[in-house]
mmCIF file of C-alpha atoms and ligand atoms in Angstrom:
data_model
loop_
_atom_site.group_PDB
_atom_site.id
_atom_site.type_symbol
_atom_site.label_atom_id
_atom_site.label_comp_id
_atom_site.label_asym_id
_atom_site.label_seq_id
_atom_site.Cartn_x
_atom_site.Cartn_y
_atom_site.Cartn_z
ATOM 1 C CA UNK A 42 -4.649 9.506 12.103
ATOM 2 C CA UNK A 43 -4.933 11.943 9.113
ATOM 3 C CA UNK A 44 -2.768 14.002 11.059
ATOM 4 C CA UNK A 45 -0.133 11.887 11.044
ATOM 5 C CA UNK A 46 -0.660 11.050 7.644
ATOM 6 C CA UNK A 47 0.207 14.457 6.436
ATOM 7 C CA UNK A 48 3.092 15.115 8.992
ATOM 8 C CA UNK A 49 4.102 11.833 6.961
ATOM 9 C CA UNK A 50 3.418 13.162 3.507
ATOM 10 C CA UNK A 51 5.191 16.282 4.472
ATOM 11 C CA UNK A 52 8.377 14.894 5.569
ATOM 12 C CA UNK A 53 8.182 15.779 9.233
ATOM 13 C CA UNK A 54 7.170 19.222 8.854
ATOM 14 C CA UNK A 55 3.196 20.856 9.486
ATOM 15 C CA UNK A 56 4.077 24.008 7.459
ATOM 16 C CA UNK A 57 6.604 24.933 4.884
ATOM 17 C CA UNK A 58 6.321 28.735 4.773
ATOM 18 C CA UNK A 59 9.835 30.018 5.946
ATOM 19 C CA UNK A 60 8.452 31.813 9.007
ATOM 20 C CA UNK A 61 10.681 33.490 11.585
ATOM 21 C CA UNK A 62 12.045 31.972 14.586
ATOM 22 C CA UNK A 63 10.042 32.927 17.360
ATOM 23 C CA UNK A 64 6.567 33.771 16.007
ATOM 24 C CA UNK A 65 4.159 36.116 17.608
ATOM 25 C CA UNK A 66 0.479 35.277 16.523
ATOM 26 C CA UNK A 67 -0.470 32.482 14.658
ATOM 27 C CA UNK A 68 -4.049 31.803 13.614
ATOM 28 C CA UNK A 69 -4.743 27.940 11.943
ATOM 29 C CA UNK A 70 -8.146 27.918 10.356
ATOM 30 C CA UNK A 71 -9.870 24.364 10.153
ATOM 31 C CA UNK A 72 -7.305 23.382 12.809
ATOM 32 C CA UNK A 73 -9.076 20.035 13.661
ATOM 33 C CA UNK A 74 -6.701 19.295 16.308
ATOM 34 C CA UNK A 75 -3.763 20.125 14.842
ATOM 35 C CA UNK A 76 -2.965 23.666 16.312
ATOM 36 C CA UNK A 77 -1.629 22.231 19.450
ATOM 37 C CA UNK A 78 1.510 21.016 17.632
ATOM 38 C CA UNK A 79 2.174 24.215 16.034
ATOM 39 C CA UNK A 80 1.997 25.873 19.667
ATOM 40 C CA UNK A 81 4.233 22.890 21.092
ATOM 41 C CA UNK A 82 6.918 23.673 18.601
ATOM 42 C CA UNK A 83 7.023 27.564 19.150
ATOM 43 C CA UNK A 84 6.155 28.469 22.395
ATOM 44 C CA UNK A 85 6.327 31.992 21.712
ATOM 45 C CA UNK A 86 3.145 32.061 19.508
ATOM 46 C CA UNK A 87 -0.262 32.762 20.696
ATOM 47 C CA UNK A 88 -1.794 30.276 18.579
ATOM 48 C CA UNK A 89 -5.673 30.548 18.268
ATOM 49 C CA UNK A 90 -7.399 27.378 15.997
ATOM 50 C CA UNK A 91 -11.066 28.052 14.409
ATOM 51 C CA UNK A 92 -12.555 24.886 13.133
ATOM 52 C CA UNK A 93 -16.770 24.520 12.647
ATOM 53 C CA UNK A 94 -16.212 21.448 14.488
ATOM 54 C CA UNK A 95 -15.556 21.881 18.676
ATOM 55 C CA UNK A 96 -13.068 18.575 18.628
ATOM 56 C CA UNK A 97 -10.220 20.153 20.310
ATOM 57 C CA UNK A 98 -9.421 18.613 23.494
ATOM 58 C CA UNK A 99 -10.121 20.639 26.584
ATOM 59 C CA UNK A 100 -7.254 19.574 28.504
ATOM 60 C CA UNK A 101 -4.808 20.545 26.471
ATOM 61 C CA UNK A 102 -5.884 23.959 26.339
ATOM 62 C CA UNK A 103 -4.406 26.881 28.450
ATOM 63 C CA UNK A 104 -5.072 30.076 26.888
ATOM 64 C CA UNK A 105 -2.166 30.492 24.284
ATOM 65 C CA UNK A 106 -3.478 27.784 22.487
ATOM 66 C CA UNK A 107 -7.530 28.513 21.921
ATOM 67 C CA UNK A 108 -10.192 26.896 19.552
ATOM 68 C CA UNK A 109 -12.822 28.706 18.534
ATOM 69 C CA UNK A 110 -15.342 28.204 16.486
ATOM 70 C CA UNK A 111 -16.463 31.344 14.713
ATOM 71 C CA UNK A 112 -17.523 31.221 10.879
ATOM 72 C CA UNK A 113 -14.901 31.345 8.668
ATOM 73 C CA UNK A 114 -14.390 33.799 6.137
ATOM 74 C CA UNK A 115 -12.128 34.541 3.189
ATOM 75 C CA UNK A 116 -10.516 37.750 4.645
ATOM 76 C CA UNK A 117 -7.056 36.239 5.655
ATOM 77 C CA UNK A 118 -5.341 39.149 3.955
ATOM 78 C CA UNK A 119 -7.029 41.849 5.677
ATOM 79 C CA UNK A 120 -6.074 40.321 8.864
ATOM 80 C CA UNK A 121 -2.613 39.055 8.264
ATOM 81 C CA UNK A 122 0.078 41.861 9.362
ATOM 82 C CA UNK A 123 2.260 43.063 6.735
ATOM 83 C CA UNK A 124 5.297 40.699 6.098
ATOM 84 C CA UNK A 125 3.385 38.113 7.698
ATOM 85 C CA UNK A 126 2.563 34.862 6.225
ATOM 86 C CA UNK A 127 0.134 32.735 4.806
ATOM 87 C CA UNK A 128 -0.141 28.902 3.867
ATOM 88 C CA UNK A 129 -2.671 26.749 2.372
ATOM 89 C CA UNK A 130 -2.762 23.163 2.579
ATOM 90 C CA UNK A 131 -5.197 21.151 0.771
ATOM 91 C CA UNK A 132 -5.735 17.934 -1.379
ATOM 92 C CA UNK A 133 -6.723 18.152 -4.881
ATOM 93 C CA UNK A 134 -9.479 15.804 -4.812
ATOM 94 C CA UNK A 135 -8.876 14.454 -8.562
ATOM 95 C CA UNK A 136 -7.537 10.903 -8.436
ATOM 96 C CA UNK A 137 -4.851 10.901 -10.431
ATOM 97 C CA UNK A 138 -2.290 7.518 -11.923
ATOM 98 C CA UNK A 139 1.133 8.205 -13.558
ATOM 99 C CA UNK A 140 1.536 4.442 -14.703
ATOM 100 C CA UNK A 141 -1.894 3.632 -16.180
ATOM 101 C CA UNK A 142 -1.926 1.248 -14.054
ATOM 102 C CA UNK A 143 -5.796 2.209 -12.968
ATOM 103 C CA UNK A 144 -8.346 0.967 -15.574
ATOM 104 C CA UNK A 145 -11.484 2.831 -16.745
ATOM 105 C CA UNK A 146 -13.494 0.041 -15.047
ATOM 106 C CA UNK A 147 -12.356 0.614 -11.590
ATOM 107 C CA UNK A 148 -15.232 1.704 -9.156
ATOM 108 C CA UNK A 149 -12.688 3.633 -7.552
ATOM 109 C CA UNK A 150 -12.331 5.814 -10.591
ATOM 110 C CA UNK A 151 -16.086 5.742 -11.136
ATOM 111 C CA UNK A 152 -16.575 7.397 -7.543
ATOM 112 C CA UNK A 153 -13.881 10.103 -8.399
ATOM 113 C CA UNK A 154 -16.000 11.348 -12.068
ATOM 114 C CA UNK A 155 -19.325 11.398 -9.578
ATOM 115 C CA UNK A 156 -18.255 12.978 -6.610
ATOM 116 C CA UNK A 157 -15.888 15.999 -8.750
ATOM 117 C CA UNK A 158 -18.986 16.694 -11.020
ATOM 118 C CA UNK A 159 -21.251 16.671 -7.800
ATOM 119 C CA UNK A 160 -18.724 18.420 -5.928
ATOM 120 C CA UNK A 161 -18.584 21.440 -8.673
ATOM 121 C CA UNK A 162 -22.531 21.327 -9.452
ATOM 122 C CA UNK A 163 -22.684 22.310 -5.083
ATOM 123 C CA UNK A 164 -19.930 25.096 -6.262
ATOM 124 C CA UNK A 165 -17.303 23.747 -4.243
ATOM 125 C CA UNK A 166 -14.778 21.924 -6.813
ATOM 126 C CA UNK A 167 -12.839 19.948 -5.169
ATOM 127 C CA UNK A 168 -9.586 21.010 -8.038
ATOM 128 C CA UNK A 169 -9.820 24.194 -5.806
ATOM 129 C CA UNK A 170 -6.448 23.636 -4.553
ATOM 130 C CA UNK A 171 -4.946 23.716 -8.312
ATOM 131 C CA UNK A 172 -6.100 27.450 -8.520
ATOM 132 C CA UNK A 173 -4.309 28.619 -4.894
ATOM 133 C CA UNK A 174 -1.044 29.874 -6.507
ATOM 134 C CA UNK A 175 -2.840 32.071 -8.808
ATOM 135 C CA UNK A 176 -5.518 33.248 -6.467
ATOM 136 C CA UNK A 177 -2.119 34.006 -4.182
ATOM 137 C CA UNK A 178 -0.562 36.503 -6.812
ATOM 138 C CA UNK A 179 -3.697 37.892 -7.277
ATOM 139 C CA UNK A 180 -4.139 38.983 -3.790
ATOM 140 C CA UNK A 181 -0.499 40.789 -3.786
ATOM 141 C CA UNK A 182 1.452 38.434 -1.973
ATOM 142 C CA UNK A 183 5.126 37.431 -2.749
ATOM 143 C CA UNK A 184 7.133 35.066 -3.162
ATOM 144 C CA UNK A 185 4.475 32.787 -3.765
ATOM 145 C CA UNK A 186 5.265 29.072 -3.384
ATOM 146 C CA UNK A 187 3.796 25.946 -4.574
ATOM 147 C CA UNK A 188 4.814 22.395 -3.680
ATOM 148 C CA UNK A 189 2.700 19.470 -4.479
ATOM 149 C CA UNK A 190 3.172 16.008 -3.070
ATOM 150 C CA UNK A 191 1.545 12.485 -4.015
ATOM 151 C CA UNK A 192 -0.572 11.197 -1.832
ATOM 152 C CA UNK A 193 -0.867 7.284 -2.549
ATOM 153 C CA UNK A 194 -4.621 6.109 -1.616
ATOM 154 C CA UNK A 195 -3.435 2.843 -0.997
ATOM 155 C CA UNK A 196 0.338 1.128 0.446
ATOM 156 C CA UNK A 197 1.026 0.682 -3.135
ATOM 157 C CA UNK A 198 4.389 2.576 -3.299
ATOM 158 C CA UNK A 199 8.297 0.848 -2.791
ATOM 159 C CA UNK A 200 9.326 3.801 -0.515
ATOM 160 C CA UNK A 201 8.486 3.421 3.099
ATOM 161 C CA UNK A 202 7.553 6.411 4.011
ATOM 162 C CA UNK A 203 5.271 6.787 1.113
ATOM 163 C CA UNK A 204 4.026 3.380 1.960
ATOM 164 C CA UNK A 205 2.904 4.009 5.615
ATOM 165 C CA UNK A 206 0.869 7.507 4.069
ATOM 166 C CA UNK A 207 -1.154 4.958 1.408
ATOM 167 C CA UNK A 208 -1.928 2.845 4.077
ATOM 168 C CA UNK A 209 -2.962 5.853 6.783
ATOM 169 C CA UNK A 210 -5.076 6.916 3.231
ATOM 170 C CA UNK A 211 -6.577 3.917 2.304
ATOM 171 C CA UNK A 212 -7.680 3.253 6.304
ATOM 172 C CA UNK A 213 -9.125 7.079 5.880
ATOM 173 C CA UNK A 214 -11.036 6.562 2.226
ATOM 174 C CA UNK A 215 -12.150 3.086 3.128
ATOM 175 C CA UNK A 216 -13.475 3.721 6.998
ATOM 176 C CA UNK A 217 -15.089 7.023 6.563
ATOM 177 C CA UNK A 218 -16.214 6.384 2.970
ATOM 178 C CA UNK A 219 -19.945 6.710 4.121
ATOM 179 C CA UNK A 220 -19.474 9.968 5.823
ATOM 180 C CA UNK A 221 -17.109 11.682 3.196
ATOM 181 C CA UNK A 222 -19.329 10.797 0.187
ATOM 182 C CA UNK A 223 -23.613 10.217 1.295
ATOM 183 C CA UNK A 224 -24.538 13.610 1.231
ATOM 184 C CA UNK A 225 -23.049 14.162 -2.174
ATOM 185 C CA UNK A 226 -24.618 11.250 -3.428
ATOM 186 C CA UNK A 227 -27.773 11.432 -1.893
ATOM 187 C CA UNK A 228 -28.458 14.850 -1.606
ATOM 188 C CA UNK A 229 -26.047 16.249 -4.774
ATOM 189 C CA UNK A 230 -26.991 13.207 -6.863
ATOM 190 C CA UNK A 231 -30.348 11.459 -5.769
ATOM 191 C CA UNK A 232 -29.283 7.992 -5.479
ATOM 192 C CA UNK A 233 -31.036 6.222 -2.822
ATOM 193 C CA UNK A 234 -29.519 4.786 0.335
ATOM 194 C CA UNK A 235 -29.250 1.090 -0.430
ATOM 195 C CA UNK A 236 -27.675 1.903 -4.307
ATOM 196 C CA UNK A 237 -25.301 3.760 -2.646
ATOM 197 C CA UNK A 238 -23.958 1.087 -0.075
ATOM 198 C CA UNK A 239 -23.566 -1.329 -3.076
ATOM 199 C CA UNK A 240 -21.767 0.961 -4.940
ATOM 200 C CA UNK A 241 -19.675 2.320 -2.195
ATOM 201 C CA UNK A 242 -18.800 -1.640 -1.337
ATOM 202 C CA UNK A 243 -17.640 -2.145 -4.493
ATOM 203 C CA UNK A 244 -15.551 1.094 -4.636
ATOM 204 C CA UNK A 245 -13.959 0.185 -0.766
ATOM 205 C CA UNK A 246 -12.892 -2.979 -2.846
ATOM 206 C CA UNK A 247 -10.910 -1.467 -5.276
ATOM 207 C CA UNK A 248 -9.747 1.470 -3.509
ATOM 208 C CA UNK A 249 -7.277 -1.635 -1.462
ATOM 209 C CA UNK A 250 -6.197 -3.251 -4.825
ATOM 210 C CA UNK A 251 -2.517 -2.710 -4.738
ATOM 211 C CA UNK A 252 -2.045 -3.457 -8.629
ATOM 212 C CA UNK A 253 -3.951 0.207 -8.933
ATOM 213 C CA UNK A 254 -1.154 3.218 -8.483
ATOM 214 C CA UNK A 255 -3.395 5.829 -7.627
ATOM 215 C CA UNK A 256 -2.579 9.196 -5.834
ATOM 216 C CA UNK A 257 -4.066 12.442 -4.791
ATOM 217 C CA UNK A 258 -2.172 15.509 -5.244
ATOM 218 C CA UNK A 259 -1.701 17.466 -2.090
ATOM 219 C CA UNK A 260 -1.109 21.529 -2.367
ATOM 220 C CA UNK A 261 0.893 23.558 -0.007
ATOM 221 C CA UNK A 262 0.758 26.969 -1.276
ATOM 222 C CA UNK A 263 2.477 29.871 0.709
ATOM 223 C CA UNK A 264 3.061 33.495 0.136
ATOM 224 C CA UNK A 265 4.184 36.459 2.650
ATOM 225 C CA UNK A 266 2.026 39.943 2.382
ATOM 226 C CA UNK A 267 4.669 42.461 1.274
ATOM 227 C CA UNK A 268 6.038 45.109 3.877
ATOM 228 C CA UNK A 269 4.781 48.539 2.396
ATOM 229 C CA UNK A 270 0.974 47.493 0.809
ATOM 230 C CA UNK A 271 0.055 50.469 -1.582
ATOM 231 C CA UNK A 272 -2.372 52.792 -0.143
HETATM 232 C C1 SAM B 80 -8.925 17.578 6.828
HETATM 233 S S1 SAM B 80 -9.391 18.284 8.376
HETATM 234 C C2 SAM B 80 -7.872 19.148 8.751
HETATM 235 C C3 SAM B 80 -7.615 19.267 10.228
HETATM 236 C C4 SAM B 80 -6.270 19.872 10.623
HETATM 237 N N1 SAM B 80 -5.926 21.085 9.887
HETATM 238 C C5 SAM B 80 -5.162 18.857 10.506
HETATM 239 O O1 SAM B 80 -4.232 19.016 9.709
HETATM 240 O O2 SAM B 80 -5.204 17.851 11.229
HETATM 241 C C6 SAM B 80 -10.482 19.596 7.869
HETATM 242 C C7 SAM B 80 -11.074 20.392 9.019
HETATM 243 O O3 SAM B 80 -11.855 21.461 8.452
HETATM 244 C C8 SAM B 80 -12.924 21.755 9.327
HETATM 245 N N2 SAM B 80 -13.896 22.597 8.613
HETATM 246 C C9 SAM B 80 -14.658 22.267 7.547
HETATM 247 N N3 SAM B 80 -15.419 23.291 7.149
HETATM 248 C C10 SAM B 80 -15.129 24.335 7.973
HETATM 249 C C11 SAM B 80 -15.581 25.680 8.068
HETATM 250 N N4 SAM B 80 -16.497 26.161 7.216
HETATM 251 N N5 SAM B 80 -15.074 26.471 9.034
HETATM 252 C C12 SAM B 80 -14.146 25.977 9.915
HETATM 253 N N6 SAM B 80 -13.674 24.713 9.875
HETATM 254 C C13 SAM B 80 -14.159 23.893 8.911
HETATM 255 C C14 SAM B 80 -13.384 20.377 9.713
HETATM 256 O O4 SAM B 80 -14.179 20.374 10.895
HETATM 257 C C15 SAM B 80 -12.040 19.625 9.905
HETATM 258 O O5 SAM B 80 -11.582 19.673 11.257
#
């Protein structure tokens, strides 16, 4: 389902780096299950998915289209082939309103101050994505590209398509809302298990209140490694 909610949220599309037609090796890190569409759409990749979780199904498998699941590691420039490319894609987990249209009451808003300074006391801030463009240039590569779209958490928006992504959000915050946020609060924070279900309760609550016009920004960052790298 949150597949489809980004394909939604993208406008049809899984990447937006301008690759060339007919790619050769494609490697999708934290591919959930989503590296068998890439290989359905360009059969002349070998297409190899690493994700920490094995959830890729079996059947659907032959061996241009692989899961693995090594650990990952930050050394995607080392291994990407001159003039190749690279794209991130990742939700700036910072609730954000244009209208003001969330108040400083909301629960919702409560859980977003907790689980950002929890999220950056574990040292993994989850305004990461923010920083992608710059930690792009800094590597070398050009024609680095960043594109961020809103991400409703609820089906508060007028446009359609927007409207099915808040609601494929909303079903994702409200249903897994236990197993996105205990650890942080439990283990990051120290609240106990039954102050936590009351509080998450009354966040679920106001996550679905459609008068609230809250978003989070999604980043799609891509940049190609240049041709000749200085030796
Ligand atoms: C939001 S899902 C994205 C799945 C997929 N890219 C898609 O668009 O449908 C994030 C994925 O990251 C994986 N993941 C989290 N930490 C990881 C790690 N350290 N190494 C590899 N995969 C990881 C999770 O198991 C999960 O499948």
């Amino acid at each position: 389902m949150a597949h489809a909610k980004y394909f939604m949220l993208l406008e049809k599309k899984r990447w937006l780096a301008p690759i060339p037609a007919k790619p050769q090796k494609v490697l999708d890190l934290a591919c959930g299950t989503g590296h068998i569409d890439f290989a359905d759409a360009n059969p002349s990749a070998e297409v190899i998915g690493v994700d920490i979780a094995p959830i890729q199904p079996k059947c659907r498998n032959p061996p241009s289209r692989q899961a693995r699941t090594p650990k990952s590691n930050n050394s995607n420039n080392r291994h990407l082939k001159p003039g190749g490319w690279l794209e991130f894609q990742c939700i700036d987990g910072s609730l954000k309103c244009d209208d003001g249209t969330v108040p400083e009451t909301s629960q919702f808003k409560e859980y977003d101050r907790l689980l950002r300074a929890a999220a950056t006391a574990f040292g993994t801030p989850l305004e990461d994505p923010t920083g992608y463009a710059k930690w792009f240039e800094g590597a070398g590569f050009e024609g680095v590209t960043e594109r961020v779209f809103k991400m409703p958490t609820n089906p508060w928006p007028k446009d359609p398509r927007l409207r099915l992504v808040g609601a494929l959000e909303q079903e994702n915050l409200t249903g897994n809302l236990e197993g996105i946020s205990t650890r942080v609060f439990q283990k990051g924070l120290g609240w106990g298990a039954d102050e936590s279900s009351v509080f998450f309760a009354a966040v679920r609550k106001d996550i679905k209140n459609r008068r609230h016009h809250s978003y989070y920004p999604f980043y799609v960052v891509y940049g190609q490694k240049p041709l000749l790298t200085a030796t």
